[in-house]
PDB file of C-alpha atoms in Angstrom:
ATOM      1  CA  ALA A  17      -4.392 -18.733  22.479  1.00  0.00           C
ATOM      2  CA  GLN A  18      -5.560 -15.313  21.378  1.00  0.00           C
ATOM      3  CA  SER A  19      -8.962 -14.397  20.414  1.00  0.00           C
ATOM      4  CA  VAL A  20     -10.930 -11.191  19.839  1.00  0.00           C
ATOM      5  CA  THR A  21     -14.635 -10.560  20.243  1.00  0.00           C
ATOM      6  CA  GLN A  22     -16.651  -7.930  18.693  1.00  0.00           C
ATOM      7  CA  LEU A  23     -19.678  -7.649  20.965  1.00  0.00           C
ATOM      8  CA  ASP A  24     -21.994  -6.053  18.290  1.00  0.00           C
ATOM      9  CA  SER A  25     -22.542  -6.995  14.782  1.00  0.00           C
ATOM     10  CA  HIS A  26     -24.645  -3.674  14.271  1.00  0.00           C
ATOM     11  CA  VAL A  27     -24.733  -0.375  15.825  1.00  0.00           C
ATOM     12  CA  SER A  28     -26.922   2.308  15.018  1.00  0.00           C
ATOM     13  CA  VAL A  29     -26.515   5.829  16.133  1.00  0.00           C
ATOM     14  CA  SER A  30     -27.815   9.424  14.849  1.00  0.00           C
ATOM     15  CA  GLU A  31     -25.587  11.767  13.480  1.00  0.00           C
ATOM     16  CA  GLY A  32     -23.930  14.036  15.763  1.00  0.00           C
ATOM     17  CA  THR A  33     -24.269  11.540  18.673  1.00  0.00           C
ATOM     18  CA  PRO A  34     -21.262   9.530  20.353  1.00  0.00           C
ATOM     19  CA  VAL A  35     -20.119   6.146  18.792  1.00  0.00           C
ATOM     20  CA  LEU A  36     -19.332   3.038  20.961  1.00  0.00           C
ATOM     21  CA  LEU A  37     -17.783  -0.097  19.350  1.00  0.00           C
ATOM     22  CA  ARG A  38     -16.960  -2.592  21.710  1.00  0.00           C
ATOM     23  CA  CYS A  39     -13.944  -5.076  21.376  1.00  0.00           C
ATOM     24  CA  ASN A  40     -12.657  -7.535  23.997  1.00  0.00           C
ATOM     25  CA  TYR A  41      -9.779  -9.808  23.333  1.00  0.00           C
ATOM     26  CA  SER A  42      -7.948 -12.619  24.686  1.00  0.00           C
ATOM     27  CA  SER A  43      -4.036 -12.939  24.466  1.00  0.00           C
ATOM     28  CA  SER A  44      -1.298 -15.015  26.160  1.00  0.00           C
ATOM     29  CA  TYR A  45       1.188 -12.371  25.559  1.00  0.00           C
ATOM     30  CA  SER A  46       1.343  -8.700  25.437  1.00  0.00           C
ATOM     31  CA  PRO A  47      -0.776  -7.959  22.351  1.00  0.00           C
ATOM     32  CA  SER A  48      -1.003  -5.238  19.601  1.00  0.00           C
ATOM     33  CA  LEU A  49      -4.440  -4.355  18.897  1.00  0.00           C
ATOM     34  CA  PHE A  50      -5.725  -2.422  15.928  1.00  0.00           C
ATOM     35  CA  TRP A  51      -9.051  -1.022  14.599  1.00  0.00           C
ATOM     36  CA  TYR A  52      -9.263  -0.891  10.834  1.00  0.00           C
ATOM     37  CA  VAL A  53     -12.422   0.473   8.851  1.00  0.00           C
ATOM     38  CA  GLN A  54     -13.775  -0.746   5.633  1.00  0.00           C
ATOM     39  CA  HIS A  55     -15.943   1.148   3.555  1.00  0.00           C
ATOM     40  CA  PRO A  56     -18.051  -0.761   0.886  1.00  0.00           C
ATOM     41  CA  ASN A  57     -15.988  -2.341  -1.944  1.00  0.00           C
ATOM     42  CA  LYS A  58     -12.598  -0.869  -0.411  1.00  0.00           C
ATOM     43  CA  GLY A  59      -9.753  -2.249   1.445  1.00  0.00           C
ATOM     44  CA  LEU A  60      -9.321  -1.781   5.175  1.00  0.00           C
ATOM     45  CA  GLN A  61      -7.775   1.202   6.444  1.00  0.00           C
ATOM     46  CA  LEU A  62      -6.182   1.597   9.848  1.00  0.00           C
ATOM     47  CA  LEU A  63      -7.834   3.848  12.271  1.00  0.00           C
ATOM     48  CA  LEU A  64      -5.581   3.388  15.227  1.00  0.00           C
ATOM     49  CA  LYS A  65      -3.432   1.171  17.026  1.00  0.00           C
ATOM     50  CA  TYR A  66      -2.185  -0.010  20.554  1.00  0.00           C
ATOM     51  CA  THR A  67       1.195  -0.930  20.911  1.00  0.00           C
ATOM     52  CA  SER A  68       1.747  -0.700  24.864  1.00  0.00           C
ATOM     53  CA  ALA A  69       3.075   3.003  24.794  1.00  0.00           C
ATOM     54  CA  ALA A  70       0.014   4.592  25.997  1.00  0.00           C
ATOM     55  CA  THR A  71      -3.645   3.198  26.932  1.00  0.00           C
ATOM     56  CA  LEU A  72      -5.592   5.975  25.347  1.00  0.00           C
ATOM     57  CA  VAL A  73      -4.931   5.941  21.789  1.00  0.00           C
ATOM     58  CA  LYS A  74      -5.911   8.604  19.267  1.00  0.00           C
ATOM     59  CA  GLY A  75      -6.632   7.808  15.470  1.00  0.00           C
ATOM     60  CA  ILE A  76      -7.711   9.525  12.332  1.00  0.00           C
ATOM     61  CA  ASN A  77     -11.112  10.902  11.875  1.00  0.00           C
ATOM     62  CA  GLY A  78     -11.861  11.642  15.495  1.00  0.00           C
ATOM     63  CA  PHE A  79     -11.681   8.188  16.753  1.00  0.00           C
ATOM     64  CA  GLU A  80      -9.976   7.023  19.627  1.00  0.00           C
ATOM     65  CA  ALA A  81      -9.898   3.711  21.918  1.00  0.00           C
ATOM     66  CA  GLU A  82      -8.901   2.846  25.191  1.00  0.00           C
ATOM     67  CA  PHE A  83      -6.874  -0.327  26.117  1.00  0.00           C
ATOM     68  CA  LYS A  84      -7.883  -1.502  29.511  1.00  0.00           C
ATOM     69  CA  LYS A  85      -6.047  -4.697  30.546  1.00  0.00           C
ATOM     70  CA  SER A  86      -8.079  -5.596  33.374  1.00  0.00           C
ATOM     71  CA  GLU A  87     -11.189  -5.688  31.262  1.00  0.00           C
ATOM     72  CA  THR A  88      -9.488  -7.196  28.322  1.00  0.00           C
ATOM     73  CA  SER A  89     -10.942  -4.548  26.306  1.00  0.00           C
ATOM     74  CA  PHE A  90     -10.245  -2.244  23.511  1.00  0.00           C
ATOM     75  CA  HIS A  91     -13.517  -0.272  22.700  1.00  0.00           C
ATOM     76  CA  LEU A  92     -13.449   2.220  19.928  1.00  0.00           C
ATOM     77  CA  THR A  93     -15.155   5.818  20.499  1.00  0.00           C
ATOM     78  CA  LYS A  94     -16.046   8.937  18.780  1.00  0.00           C
ATOM     79  CA  PRO A  95     -17.661  11.790  20.426  1.00  0.00           C
ATOM     80  CA  SER A  96     -19.852  13.064  17.273  1.00  0.00           C
ATOM     81  CA  ALA A  97     -21.061  10.669  14.325  1.00  0.00           C
ATOM     82  CA  HIS A  98     -20.694  11.694  10.928  1.00  0.00           C
ATOM     83  CA  MET A  99     -22.626  10.328   7.948  1.00  0.00           C
ATOM     84  CA  SER A 100     -19.202   9.377   6.334  1.00  0.00           C
ATOM     85  CA  ASP A 101     -18.360   7.114   9.404  1.00  0.00           C
ATOM     86  CA  ALA A 102     -21.035   4.533   8.258  1.00  0.00           C
ATOM     87  CA  ALA A 103     -18.721   1.396   7.322  1.00  0.00           C
ATOM     88  CA  GLU A 104     -17.755  -1.961   8.954  1.00  0.00           C
ATOM     89  CA  TYR A 105     -15.094  -1.837  11.783  1.00  0.00           C
ATOM     90  CA  PHE A 106     -12.923  -4.604  12.657  1.00  0.00           C
ATOM     91  CA  CYS A 107     -10.958  -5.042  15.947  1.00  0.00           C
ATOM     92  CA  VAL A 108      -7.859  -6.885  15.252  1.00  0.00           C
ATOM     93  CA  VAL A 109      -5.441  -8.473  17.768  1.00  0.00           C
ATOM     94  CA  SER A 110      -1.695  -9.799  17.169  1.00  0.00           C
ATOM     95  CA  ASP A 111       0.585 -11.066  19.807  1.00  0.00           C
ATOM     96  CA  ARG A 112       3.147 -12.835  17.450  1.00  0.00           C
ATOM     97  CA  TYR A 113       4.267 -12.058  13.850  1.00  0.00           C
ATOM     98  CA  ASP A 114       2.425 -14.698  12.118  1.00  0.00           C
ATOM     99  CA  LYS A 115      -0.829 -14.529  14.578  1.00  0.00           C
ATOM    100  CA  ILE A 116      -3.093 -11.929  13.390  1.00  0.00           C
ATOM    101  CA  ILE A 117      -6.742 -12.492  14.500  1.00  0.00           C
ATOM    102  CA  PHE A 118      -9.792 -10.544  13.070  1.00  0.00           C
ATOM    103  CA  GLY A 119     -13.092  -9.649  14.992  1.00  0.00           C
ATOM    104  CA  LYS A 120     -15.944 -10.485  12.937  1.00  0.00           C
ATOM    105  CA  GLY A 121     -16.754  -6.788  12.305  1.00  0.00           C
ATOM    106  CA  THR A 122     -19.358  -4.334  13.448  1.00  0.00           C
ATOM    107  CA  ARG A 123     -21.382  -2.540  10.906  1.00  0.00           C
ATOM    108  CA  LEU A 124     -22.003   1.112  11.898  1.00  0.00           C
ATOM    109  CA  HIS A 125     -25.174   3.032  10.683  1.00  0.00           C
ATOM    110  CA  ILE A 126     -25.532   6.563  10.787  1.00  0.00           C
ATOM    111  CA  LEU A 127     -29.039   7.726  11.045  1.00  0.00           C
ATOM    112  CA  PRO A 128     -29.826  11.121   9.660  1.00  0.00           C
TER     113      PRO A 128
ATOM    114  CA  ASP B   6       2.979   7.715  -1.859  1.00  0.00           C
ATOM    115  CA  ALA B   7       4.217   4.220  -0.751  1.00  0.00           C
ATOM    116  CA  MET B   8       1.235   2.081  -1.279  1.00  0.00           C
ATOM    117  CA  VAL B   9      -0.355  -1.503  -1.886  1.00  0.00           C
ATOM    118  CA  ILE B  10      -1.586  -1.779  -5.129  1.00  0.00           C
ATOM    119  CA  GLN B  11      -4.081  -4.586  -6.687  1.00  0.00           C
ATOM    120  CA  ASN B  12      -4.959  -5.399 -10.165  1.00  0.00           C
ATOM    121  CA  PRO B  13      -7.290  -5.521 -11.505  1.00  0.00           C
ATOM    122  CA  ARG B  14     -10.092  -4.189  -9.209  1.00  0.00           C
ATOM    123  CA  TYR B  15     -12.507  -6.273 -10.397  1.00  0.00           C
ATOM    124  CA  GLN B  16     -12.036  -9.756 -12.414  1.00  0.00           C
ATOM    125  CA  VAL B  17     -14.780 -11.848 -13.925  1.00  0.00           C
ATOM    126  CA  THR B  18     -13.943 -15.324 -14.659  1.00  0.00           C
ATOM    127  CA  GLN B  19     -15.742 -18.468 -15.697  1.00  0.00           C
ATOM    128  CA  PHE B  20     -16.149 -21.738 -13.477  1.00  0.00           C
ATOM    129  CA  GLY B  21     -13.106 -23.919 -13.838  1.00  0.00           C
ATOM    130  CA  LYS B  22     -10.883 -21.341 -15.653  1.00  0.00           C
ATOM    131  CA  PRO B  23      -7.774 -20.365 -13.800  1.00  0.00           C
ATOM    132  CA  VAL B  24      -7.345 -16.916 -12.851  1.00  0.00           C
ATOM    133  CA  THR B  25      -4.548 -14.864 -11.380  1.00  0.00           C
ATOM    134  CA  LEU B  26      -4.738 -11.742  -9.045  1.00  0.00           C
ATOM    135  CA  SER B  27      -1.691  -9.446  -8.533  1.00  0.00           C
ATOM    136  CA  CYS B  28      -0.614  -7.501  -5.842  1.00  0.00           C
ATOM    137  CA  SER B  29       2.519  -5.128  -5.568  1.00  0.00           C
ATOM    138  CA  GLN B  30       3.664  -3.002  -3.084  1.00  0.00           C
ATOM    139  CA  THR B  31       6.251   0.174  -2.769  1.00  0.00           C
ATOM    140  CA  LEU B  32       6.521  -0.130   0.910  1.00  0.00           C
ATOM    141  CA  ASN B  33       9.476  -2.669   0.785  1.00  0.00           C
ATOM    142  CA  HIS B  34       7.799  -4.942   3.399  1.00  0.00           C
ATOM    143  CA  ASN B  35       9.186  -8.416   3.844  1.00  0.00           C
ATOM    144  CA  VAL B  36       5.677  -9.840   4.694  1.00  0.00           C
ATOM    145  CA  MET B  37       2.802 -10.045   2.225  1.00  0.00           C
ATOM    146  CA  TYR B  38      -0.432 -11.620   2.827  1.00  0.00           C
ATOM    147  CA  TRP B  39      -3.631 -12.948   0.995  1.00  0.00           C
ATOM    148  CA  TYR B  40      -6.832 -12.604   2.434  1.00  0.00           C
ATOM    149  CA  GLN B  41     -10.238 -13.713   1.197  1.00  0.00           C
ATOM    150  CA  GLN B  42     -13.196 -11.721   2.383  1.00  0.00           C
ATOM    151  CA  LYS B  43     -17.062 -12.792   1.565  1.00  0.00           C
ATOM    152  CA  SER B  44     -19.878 -10.661   2.012  1.00  0.00           C
ATOM    153  CA  SER B  45     -20.345  -9.401   5.634  1.00  0.00           C
ATOM    154  CA  GLN B  46     -17.549 -11.375   6.834  1.00  0.00           C
ATOM    155  CA  ALA B  47     -14.170 -10.778   8.330  1.00  0.00           C
ATOM    156  CA  PRO B  48     -11.292 -11.334   6.160  1.00  0.00           C
ATOM    157  CA  LYS B  49      -9.750 -14.804   6.243  1.00  0.00           C
ATOM    158  CA  LEU B  50      -6.075 -15.382   5.931  1.00  0.00           C
ATOM    159  CA  LEU B  51      -5.362 -17.732   2.984  1.00  0.00           C
ATOM    160  CA  PHE B  52      -1.408 -17.711   3.421  1.00  0.00           C
ATOM    161  CA  HIS B  53       1.545 -15.345   3.762  1.00  0.00           C
ATOM    162  CA  TYR B  54       5.021 -14.888   2.596  1.00  0.00           C
ATOM    163  CA  TYR B  55       7.982 -13.710   5.180  1.00  0.00           C
ATOM    164  CA  ASP B  56      10.470 -12.575   2.340  1.00  0.00           C
ATOM    165  CA  LYS B  57      10.425 -15.980   0.252  1.00  0.00           C
ATOM    166  CA  ASP B  58       9.165 -18.341   2.997  1.00  0.00           C
ATOM    167  CA  PHE B  59       5.667 -19.478   2.445  1.00  0.00           C
ATOM    168  CA  ASN B  60       3.124 -20.092   4.920  1.00  0.00           C
ATOM    169  CA  ASN B  61       0.153 -21.724   4.240  1.00  0.00           C
ATOM    170  CA  GLU B  62      -2.938 -21.731   6.617  1.00  0.00           C
ATOM    171  CA  ALA B  63      -3.849 -25.073   7.453  1.00  0.00           C
ATOM    172  CA  ASP B  64      -7.784 -24.551   6.092  1.00  0.00           C
ATOM    173  CA  THR B  65      -6.750 -23.069   2.626  1.00  0.00           C
ATOM    174  CA  PRO B  66      -7.816 -25.135   0.061  1.00  0.00           C
ATOM    175  CA  ASP B  67      -5.414 -26.785  -2.648  1.00  0.00           C
ATOM    176  CA  ASN B  68      -6.940 -24.733  -5.337  1.00  0.00           C
ATOM    177  CA  PHE B  69      -5.380 -21.675  -4.375  1.00  0.00           C
ATOM    178  CA  GLN B  70      -1.657 -20.995  -4.848  1.00  0.00           C
ATOM    179  CA  SER B  71       0.576 -18.095  -4.519  1.00  0.00           C
ATOM    180  CA  ARG B  72       3.743 -16.828  -5.929  1.00  0.00           C
ATOM    181  CA  ARG B  73       6.291 -14.019  -4.728  1.00  0.00           C
ATOM    182  CA  PRO B  74       8.873 -13.774  -7.581  1.00  0.00           C
ATOM    183  CA  ASN B  75      10.488 -10.643  -5.710  1.00  0.00           C
ATOM    184  CA  THR B  76       9.820  -8.294  -2.455  1.00  0.00           C
ATOM    185  CA  SER B  77       7.346  -6.050  -4.721  1.00  0.00           C
ATOM    186  CA  PHE B  78       5.029  -8.524  -6.216  1.00  0.00           C
ATOM    187  CA  CYS B  79       2.742 -11.324  -4.957  1.00  0.00           C
ATOM    188  CA  PHE B  80       0.335 -13.414  -6.903  1.00  0.00           C
ATOM    189  CA  LEU B  81      -2.944 -15.295  -6.168  1.00  0.00           C
ATOM    190  CA  ASP B  82      -3.593 -18.228  -8.605  1.00  0.00           C
ATOM    191  CA  ILE B  83      -7.044 -19.754  -8.145  1.00  0.00           C
ATOM    192  CA  ARG B  84      -6.427 -22.939 -10.476  1.00  0.00           C
ATOM    193  CA  SER B  85     -10.242 -24.216 -10.962  1.00  0.00           C
ATOM    194  CA  PRO B  86     -12.506 -21.480  -9.380  1.00  0.00           C
ATOM    195  CA  GLY B  87     -15.979 -22.489  -8.386  1.00  0.00           C
ATOM    196  CA  LEU B  88     -18.930 -20.515  -7.547  1.00  0.00           C
ATOM    197  CA  GLY B  89     -17.916 -20.522  -3.836  1.00  0.00           C
ATOM    198  CA  ASP B  90     -14.561 -18.646  -4.602  1.00  0.00           C
ATOM    199  CA  ALA B  91     -16.437 -15.552  -5.646  1.00  0.00           C
ATOM    200  CA  ALA B  92     -15.157 -12.782  -3.022  1.00  0.00           C
ATOM    201  CA  MET B  93     -13.236  -9.819  -2.442  1.00  0.00           C
ATOM    202  CA  TYR B  94      -9.314 -10.871  -2.270  1.00  0.00           C
ATOM    203  CA  LEU B  95      -7.389  -8.599  -0.124  1.00  0.00           C
ATOM    204  CA  CYS B  96      -3.526  -8.120  -0.299  1.00  0.00           C
ATOM    205  CA  ALA B  97      -1.796  -6.646   2.618  1.00  0.00           C
ATOM    206  CA  THR B  98       1.878  -6.112   3.636  1.00  0.00           C
ATOM    207  CA  SER B  99       3.653  -5.581   7.017  1.00  0.00           C
ATOM    208  CA  THR B 100       7.148  -5.460   8.295  1.00  0.00           C
ATOM    209  CA  ARG B 101       8.857  -7.422  11.118  1.00  0.00           C
ATOM    210  CA  ASP B 102      11.234  -4.395  11.918  1.00  0.00           C
ATOM    211  CA  PRO B 103      11.537  -3.833  15.639  1.00  0.00           C
ATOM    212  CA  GLY B 104       8.620  -1.284  16.296  1.00  0.00           C
ATOM    213  CA  SER B 105       6.353  -2.423  13.505  1.00  0.00           C
ATOM    214  CA  TYR B 106       3.922  -4.484  16.047  1.00  0.00           C
ATOM    215  CA  ASN B 107       2.775  -6.275  12.978  1.00  0.00           C
ATOM    216  CA  GLU B 108       0.646  -3.594  11.606  1.00  0.00           C
ATOM    217  CA  GLN B 109      -0.781  -4.373   8.189  1.00  0.00           C
ATOM    218  CA  PHE B 110      -1.076  -2.142   5.299  1.00  0.00           C
ATOM    219  CA  PHE B 111      -4.010  -3.213   2.880  1.00  0.00           C
ATOM    220  CA  GLY B 112      -4.684  -2.883  -0.890  1.00  0.00           C
ATOM    221  CA  PRO B 113      -8.115  -1.675  -2.201  1.00  0.00           C
ATOM    222  CA  GLY B 114      -8.960  -5.284  -3.133  1.00  0.00           C
ATOM    223  CA  THR B 115      -9.859  -7.366  -6.386  1.00  0.00           C
ATOM    224  CA  ARG B 116     -13.516  -8.311  -6.623  1.00  0.00           C
ATOM    225  CA  LEU B 117     -13.778 -11.708  -8.185  1.00  0.00           C
ATOM    226  CA  THR B 118     -17.098 -12.986  -9.766  1.00  0.00           C
ATOM    227  CA  VAL B 119     -17.162 -16.644 -10.909  1.00  0.00           C
ATOM    228  CA  LEU B 120     -19.831 -17.192 -13.724  1.00  0.00           C
TER     229      LEU B 120
END
């Protein structure tokens, strides 16, 4: 069985400081892992994905994530937060075509 | 640009009055999904089509139906909307081609209000 846990429901950081959004997963197979971002009243946009090619994955808008199998983690980071990063972030795991599991989401707040 | 389109973006209906939400895609993907997302929650999968094969999630209410007349279009029908059905409805697509890793492409969503 697979599952995904986003460890923080809300994260607040000051503009220009680093961002860390935490995600742990459980999977019986070799998973694909995704981070999506959702701005208010919008659909979900893919930030980045892990598909077993490289453990450090670079995405759009300066975000990156590192797949750590030993820790079953896929945390999302960004070196310097921007006001436009304020949004909801979802970690998603998939290990079979018809099984896609969403985390509960982390709301990122950016303080001026 | 290839994309997933949802119409309308905002839909208002009355309690018990049937409503249909529309999704179309230009990606030529063989899988289409419908999600329900309530405020401050993760999207909840209602059902998906793999080509014409319909797959209903076990806990999707009978009030929700779907149609996929061709590869490009998929519809969500809510037969008798209740107040609890007010939500954002998201359509997504993916392909099961090798190397796709089940990446989903989402539409902008339809915000449903039930009066």
